[in-house]
Structures are given as C-alpha cells and as structure tokens.
Amino acid sequence: MGQRAGVADNDAMTQTTLIDDRWALFERWGPYGLLLLSTPIAWATADAFAMTTAERWTCGALIGAAVVLHLCWSRVARTRPGPSTAAGVWHYAIRWAVGFALTWANPLFAFYAAIGYFSVERLLPRRLRKAGLFATAVTLAGSQAGGLPPSGQLQWVLFGAILAANTVLVLLFGHFAELEEARSQARVETIAELERTNTALQQALDENAALHAQLLVQAREAGVADERRRLAAEIHDTLAQGLTGIIAQLQVVAATPDQALGRAHMERALALARHSLGEARRSVHNLSPVALADDGLPDALKKTVTEWGERTGIPAGFTVTGTAEPLHDEVAATLLRIAQEALSNTARHAAAGRVGVTLSYMGDEVTLDIRDDGRGFDRDAVRRRTHTGGFGLPGMRARAERIAGSLTVEAEPGQGTAVSARVPLVRHDR
C-alpha cells in the first residue's frame, strides 16, 4: 500500500513538474512568438489602417522595446529565481502599456497584446489580478471594435458591448483559474501530506522490523532459559530422587548382616537405578513420566504412593474424590512430579508417621493434596533459605504456575505439613 501511494505521489509530482516546465517554456518564448506573429500582419495592413510614417517608426521602436523588455525579464528570471512581486507588477504594467500602444496604432497588434491574459498569476498579486485582466480586456475590446479610439457613437457602443463581454469572460475564466489554482494547491498539500505519511509509515515499518528482531531474540533466549529450567527440574525430580533412594538402599545393605535382607535392598536399588535411567532419558526428550506411559494419573499416583511407602516404610494412603477424567499430558505430568517431589521432601525431612495423598476432581479444577503428620517446619525460614534458588517448594510452585495453576503450603513446627496444588482441568486431546 505504501509503495502504491509512493508511485501515485511520484506520478502526480512528475505531471505537475511537466506542466510547470511547459509554462516556463511559454513564458520565455511565447512573447517573441506572438510579437513575431502580429508584426508582419500589422505591417502588411498598415495602409489599410492609414498608419503614418511617424506611427510606423513609433511601432518599430515599441517592438524593439518589447524585445528588450522580454530579454531583461528572462535574464532576471534565470538569475533571480522567484522575482519579487514589485518586479512582476512593473513588468506586467510595462508590457501592457507597450501592447496597448501598438494596438492603438494598429488593431492587429492585439495578437501580441493578448499576452496580458497569460502569466497573470505569476506576475501579479491576487489583489491586482482582476485589474490586470480588465486592462488587457480593454485593449482587445478596442481592437475587436475596429481600433482605438472609437470614432463614432456606434463604435463606442460596440466597444462597450465587446468590453462587457470580454470582462465577463475574463472574470469567468479568472474564477476557473482560481479554482484550478486552489485545486493545484490542495493537490500539492495532499502530496506533501502523503510524503510525510509515507515517511512515517516507513519509519514505523523499520521500527516494527527492529522490534520483531528484538522479540525473536528475546523469545529465543526465553526458550533457552525455560528449557534449562525444565531440564534442571526434571533432573532434580528423577535423577536426584532416584540417587537418594539408591543411596538409602545401599546404606541398608552395608549395615545389615542378613544376606537375604541385603539382597532384597540391593535388588530394590537396581530397580531404582533402572527407573531413574528411564526417567532421565524421557526427560531429555521431554516425554511424559514413565508412570504415565500406560496408566492414567490416578493409577500412576496410586503406584507412586504405594512404592514410596514400601521403600520408606512409612504408611501412605491414596484417595480419589470426584469423577476421574483423562487429563492433558502436561497437566497429568505436572501433578505427578509435584507429588513425587512432595513425597521426597517428606521422606528426607518430615520424620512422618503417616502420609495421605488425595486427588480431587472438582468441576473445572483438579486439586492434589499431600499431607503428613511429621515435624513440620517454619515457612518463613524455609522461604528465606530457598529465596535464591532450589528445586523443592519453589520448583513445585513453578511447575503449577507454568500451567496456570497455584501451589500452597501449610506447615507449623511439630504440626505436620500440607501441600496443595490446584490446576485447571484440561482434558486429554483425542
């Protein structure tokens, strides 16, 4: 659109320039042409109009004066672009006087006197234009009436009628010329406005291009940072927890003299290692947790809670309330990871005697609650300790917020801990 407007502006400007060039060419050579046209005709009819020798010499002198006048004006126009208004008025007045005198001597010099109708807009200020046109009309009306001065009453009446007709025509054409000038001025202003608009549009396009490039860079940087946070959280929730469990099992093996018990804990450590390796691979490829590969969220949570209770020896129960629905993979994975992290924190820090996990389907929301009866903690102290980083409570909260959810923690020293994650119920795509 901006290109089409620019092409239209260029075409209009080219057309305006072409018209101005043609007028400039006429103003330079037109007076000589009209003088060259009228002089032979007037000379050939000198006897018919009873021109005396003195009149012929006077006409010759006036013709020479007209040539000198136009030569001087052409030089002024070339050397002083945009001559002053006073100079234009004087040039027009002298040119009219020469044309009037020539037409007085021979009416056929009116061909040259008609030059007064041209360039009036460029030579005269607006307040003098009608006067200049009327003066030219007087000269031409005298020529059309048979010559100046009128010799009888009938010729005076004819002169008056022709002058009135010429005056009306001059005023009419002058009005049209003013309208055309106003339209030309409006066109120039419109072109200038379009140029300013195109310039502003181009600047806006350049700014938008720069902003787009900046947004692409920021989006790429945000994507890289988000992927790093995702991998860090996945490593914490899989490898770190798995290694913690493996270490706990190996510590039991190293401390027990019972080979059967040691073998059982060793097998459990190997199972944890294989499970952690699978989770690590799935995390790298951004796949759903292994527990969700074949089961829905309720079954995956139930297995996770049961295995955790068997591994830690802490009684753990799992309950589902409401009507279970298939959840979007991202929602299910988020809730499972939050449950795993909360249970891991309970095993490491709570010294709990019992843990309860509840998954609730409530209309357009899903809530996951993990409660224990352990030692609890001071939330302000934990908040200060984890303010600069970590993947415990801050990591769980970040996971919930990533899917437009929220996470709240209720804890008091000696009163246990309750972690509650509330997320939108987004159904699985089918």
Short mmCIF file of C-alpha atoms in Angstrom, two decimals, residues 85-328:
data_model
loop_
_atom_site.label_atom_id
_atom_site.label_comp_id
_atom_site.label_asym_id
_atom_site.label_seq_id
_atom_site.Cartn_x
_atom_site.Cartn_y
_atom_site.Cartn_z
CA THR A 85 6.17 40.94 -6.50
CA ALA A 86 7.12 44.55 -7.30
CA ALA A 87 9.28 43.46 -10.23
CA GLY A 88 6.45 41.29 -11.60
CA VAL A 89 3.96 44.16 -11.33
CA TRP A 90 6.29 46.56 -13.16
CA HIS A 91 6.99 44.02 -15.88
CA TYR A 92 3.28 43.35 -16.41
CA ALA A 93 2.43 47.07 -16.45
CA ILE A 94 5.14 47.99 -18.98
CA ARG A 95 4.26 45.01 -21.17
CA TRP A 96 0.58 46.04 -21.13
CA ALA A 97 1.46 49.64 -21.97
CA VAL A 98 3.55 48.52 -24.96
CA GLY A 99 0.75 46.23 -26.18
CA PHE A 100 -1.86 48.96 -25.70
CA ALA A 101 0.22 51.50 -27.64
CA LEU A 102 0.84 49.06 -30.51
CA THR A 103 -2.86 48.15 -30.68
CA TRP A 104 -3.76 51.87 -30.66
CA ALA A 105 -1.57 52.30 -33.74
CA ASN A 106 -2.78 49.12 -35.45
CA PRO A 107 -5.58 46.91 -34.02
CA LEU A 108 -3.93 43.74 -35.35
CA PHE A 109 -1.17 44.12 -32.78
CA ALA A 110 -3.84 42.67 -30.44
CA PHE A 111 -2.27 39.27 -31.16
CA TYR A 112 0.69 40.46 -29.07
CA ALA A 113 -1.44 42.36 -26.53
CA ALA A 114 -3.23 39.10 -25.68
CA ILE A 115 -0.08 38.11 -23.78
CA GLY A 116 -1.63 40.01 -20.86
CA TYR A 117 -4.01 37.13 -20.29
CA PHE A 118 -1.10 34.80 -19.57
CA SER A 119 1.16 34.56 -16.52
CA VAL A 120 -1.08 36.92 -14.57
CA GLU A 121 -0.99 34.50 -11.59
CA ARG A 122 2.80 34.51 -11.58
CA LEU A 123 3.36 38.23 -12.12
CA LEU A 124 0.61 39.94 -10.13
CA PRO A 125 -0.51 39.57 -6.53
CA ARG A 126 -4.05 38.33 -6.02
CA ARG A 127 -5.50 41.82 -5.36
CA LEU A 128 -4.25 43.15 -8.76
CA ARG A 129 -5.07 40.20 -11.00
CA LYS A 130 -8.60 41.24 -11.94
CA ALA A 131 -7.39 44.78 -12.68
CA GLY A 132 -4.67 43.43 -14.94
CA LEU A 133 -7.10 41.17 -16.78
CA PHE A 134 -9.57 44.06 -17.21
CA ALA A 135 -6.83 46.29 -18.64
CA THR A 136 -5.98 43.59 -21.19
CA ALA A 137 -9.69 43.20 -21.99
CA VAL A 138 -9.85 46.96 -22.75
CA THR A 139 -7.01 46.62 -25.26
CA LEU A 140 -8.55 43.62 -27.02
CA ALA A 141 -12.06 45.10 -26.99
CA GLY A 142 -10.67 48.22 -28.75
CA SER A 143 -9.05 46.02 -31.38
CA GLN A 144 -12.24 43.97 -31.91
CA ALA A 145 -14.35 47.16 -32.14
CA GLY A 146 -12.24 48.42 -35.06
CA GLY A 147 -9.45 50.27 -33.33
CA LEU A 148 -8.76 52.82 -30.66
CA PRO A 149 -10.09 55.35 -30.01
CA PRO A 150 -13.67 54.62 -31.16
CA SER A 151 -14.56 57.13 -33.91
CA GLY A 152 -18.31 57.39 -33.51
CA GLN A 153 -21.24 56.68 -31.22
CA LEU A 154 -21.95 53.33 -32.83
CA GLN A 155 -18.32 52.29 -32.44
CA TRP A 156 -18.40 53.41 -28.81
CA VAL A 157 -21.49 51.26 -28.19
CA LEU A 158 -19.83 48.35 -29.96
CA PHE A 159 -16.67 48.90 -27.91
CA GLY A 160 -18.69 48.94 -24.68
CA ALA A 161 -20.57 45.75 -25.56
CA ILE A 162 -17.41 43.90 -26.57
CA LEU A 163 -15.63 45.14 -23.44
CA ALA A 164 -18.53 43.90 -21.27
CA ALA A 165 -18.45 40.51 -22.98
CA ASN A 166 -14.69 40.26 -22.63
CA THR A 167 -14.91 41.33 -18.99
CA VAL A 168 -17.49 38.64 -18.23
CA LEU A 169 -15.37 36.04 -19.99
CA VAL A 170 -12.24 37.24 -18.22
CA LEU A 171 -13.94 37.12 -14.83
CA LEU A 172 -15.37 33.70 -15.59
CA PHE A 173 -12.07 32.28 -16.74
CA GLY A 174 -10.33 34.03 -13.88
CA HIS A 175 -12.69 32.31 -11.47
CA PHE A 176 -11.96 28.97 -13.10
CA ALA A 177 -8.26 29.73 -12.90
CA GLU A 178 -8.55 30.47 -9.17
CA LEU A 179 -10.42 27.21 -8.65
CA GLU A 180 -7.75 25.35 -10.57
CA GLU A 181 -5.05 27.10 -8.55
CA ALA A 182 -6.80 26.16 -5.33
CA ARG A 183 -7.10 22.57 -6.51
CA SER A 184 -3.45 22.55 -7.52
CA GLN A 185 -2.50 23.91 -4.12
CA ALA A 186 -4.65 21.30 -2.43
CA ARG A 187 -3.00 18.64 -4.59
CA VAL A 188 0.43 19.90 -3.59
CA GLU A 189 -0.56 19.85 0.08
CA THR A 190 -2.03 16.37 -0.31
CA ILE A 191 1.15 15.14 -1.95
CA ALA A 192 3.22 16.68 0.83
CA GLU A 193 0.96 15.05 3.43
CA LEU A 194 1.25 11.72 1.66
CA GLU A 195 5.01 12.06 1.61
CA ARG A 196 5.00 12.74 5.35
CA THR A 197 2.66 9.81 5.89
CA ASN A 198 4.83 7.53 3.76
CA THR A 199 7.89 8.65 5.66
CA ALA A 200 6.17 7.99 8.98
CA LEU A 201 4.93 4.62 7.69
CA GLN A 202 8.41 3.65 6.57
CA GLN A 203 9.79 4.66 9.94
CA ALA A 204 7.08 2.59 11.64
CA LEU A 205 7.91 -0.38 9.39
CA ASP A 206 11.60 -0.02 10.23
CA GLU A 207 10.79 0.20 13.94
CA ASN A 208 8.48 -2.82 13.68
CA ALA A 209 11.21 -4.79 11.90
CA ALA A 210 13.70 -3.89 14.61
CA LEU A 211 11.15 -4.72 17.32
CA HIS A 212 10.35 -8.03 15.61
CA ALA A 213 14.03 -8.92 15.50
CA GLN A 214 14.38 -7.97 19.17
CA LEU A 215 11.33 -10.07 20.09
CA LEU A 216 12.76 -13.04 18.20
CA VAL A 217 15.99 -12.74 20.15
CA GLN A 218 14.12 -12.42 23.44
CA ALA A 219 11.86 -15.35 22.57
CA ARG A 220 14.88 -17.48 21.71
CA GLU A 221 16.61 -16.51 24.95
CA ALA A 222 13.41 -17.16 26.93
CA GLY A 223 13.03 -20.54 25.23
CA VAL A 224 16.60 -21.48 26.09
CA ALA A 225 16.14 -20.37 29.71
CA ASP A 226 12.82 -22.22 30.00
CA GLU A 227 14.35 -25.40 28.58
CA ARG A 228 17.22 -25.14 31.05
CA ARG A 229 14.77 -24.73 33.94
CA ARG A 230 12.74 -27.70 32.67
CA LEU A 231 15.79 -29.97 32.44
CA ALA A 232 17.05 -28.84 35.85
CA ALA A 233 13.67 -29.60 37.43
CA GLU A 234 13.42 -32.96 35.64
CA ILE A 235 16.92 -33.94 36.75
CA HIS A 236 16.07 -32.97 40.31
CA ASP A 237 12.77 -34.88 40.24
CA THR A 238 14.22 -38.01 38.61
CA LEU A 239 17.97 -38.48 39.00
CA ALA A 240 18.33 -36.71 42.34
CA GLN A 241 15.41 -38.52 43.95
CA GLY A 242 16.44 -41.82 42.41
CA LEU A 243 20.02 -41.46 43.61
CA THR A 244 18.76 -40.58 47.07
CA GLY A 245 16.70 -43.77 47.13
CA ILE A 246 19.61 -45.85 45.81
CA ILE A 247 21.92 -44.46 48.48
CA ALA A 248 19.36 -45.26 51.19
CA GLN A 249 19.03 -48.86 49.96
CA LEU A 250 22.80 -49.35 49.72
CA GLN A 251 23.23 -47.97 53.24
CA VAL A 252 20.85 -50.67 54.50
CA VAL A 253 22.81 -53.31 52.56
CA ALA A 254 26.09 -52.12 54.07
CA ALA A 255 24.68 -52.08 57.61
CA THR A 256 22.79 -55.40 57.71
CA PRO A 257 24.45 -58.83 58.28
CA ASP A 258 21.34 -60.54 56.87
CA GLN A 259 22.23 -61.59 53.32
CA ALA A 260 18.60 -62.13 52.31
CA LEU A 261 17.64 -58.66 53.51
CA GLY A 262 20.70 -57.19 51.88
CA ARG A 263 19.88 -58.90 48.58
CA ALA A 264 16.34 -57.53 48.70
CA HIS A 265 17.59 -53.99 49.24
CA MET A 266 20.20 -54.46 46.52
CA GLU A 267 17.51 -55.51 44.03
CA ARG A 268 15.45 -52.50 45.07
CA ALA A 269 18.47 -50.25 44.47
CA LEU A 270 18.96 -51.76 41.00
CA ALA A 271 15.27 -51.23 40.20
CA LEU A 272 15.57 -47.60 41.31
CA ALA A 273 18.64 -47.17 39.12
CA ARG A 274 16.87 -48.57 36.05
CA HIS A 275 13.82 -46.46 36.77
CA SER A 276 15.92 -43.31 37.18
CA LEU A 277 17.79 -44.04 33.94
CA GLY A 278 14.49 -44.36 32.06
CA GLU A 279 13.17 -41.16 33.59
CA ALA A 280 16.37 -39.32 32.66
CA ARG A 281 16.05 -40.40 29.03
CA ARG A 282 12.40 -39.36 28.91
CA SER A 283 13.22 -36.00 30.50
CA VAL A 284 15.86 -35.27 27.85
CA HIS A 285 13.28 -35.92 25.11
CA ASN A 286 10.57 -34.01 27.03
CA LEU A 287 8.32 -37.07 27.25
CA SER A 288 5.73 -37.92 29.92
CA PRO A 289 6.97 -39.70 33.05
CA VAL A 290 7.30 -43.48 32.85
CA ALA A 291 4.44 -43.92 35.34
CA LEU A 292 2.04 -42.22 32.86
CA ALA A 293 3.14 -44.23 29.83
CA ASP A 294 0.46 -46.89 30.33
CA ASP A 295 -1.72 -45.55 33.18
CA GLY A 296 -3.83 -42.51 33.86
CA LEU A 297 -2.98 -40.07 36.61
CA PRO A 298 -4.99 -41.79 39.39
CA ASP A 299 -3.33 -45.18 38.78
CA ALA A 300 0.11 -43.60 38.36
CA LEU A 301 -0.28 -41.70 41.64
CA LYS A 302 -1.50 -44.82 43.42
CA LYS A 303 1.53 -46.82 42.26
CA THR A 304 3.88 -43.97 43.14
CA VAL A 305 2.45 -43.62 46.65
CA THR A 306 2.48 -47.41 47.22
CA GLU A 307 6.09 -47.83 46.02
CA TRP A 308 7.16 -44.85 48.10
CA GLY A 309 5.55 -46.31 51.22
CA GLU A 310 7.20 -49.68 50.64
CA ARG A 311 10.58 -48.04 50.06
CA THR A 312 10.45 -45.74 53.08
CA GLY A 313 8.43 -47.90 55.44
CA ILE A 314 6.06 -45.01 56.10
CA PRO A 315 2.34 -45.87 55.83
CA ALA A 316 0.93 -43.94 52.89
CA GLY A 317 -2.63 -43.80 51.58
CA PHE A 318 -4.08 -42.55 48.30
CA THR A 319 -7.64 -41.37 47.69
CA VAL A 320 -9.54 -40.10 44.63
CA THR A 321 -12.60 -37.88 45.01
CA GLY A 322 -14.95 -36.76 42.29
CA THR A 323 -15.30 -38.26 38.82
CA ALA A 324 -11.91 -39.06 37.34
CA GLU A 325 -11.34 -37.74 33.81
CA PRO A 326 -8.45 -38.18 31.36
CA LEU A 327 -6.21 -35.13 31.73
CA HIS A 328 -3.95 -33.42 29.27
#
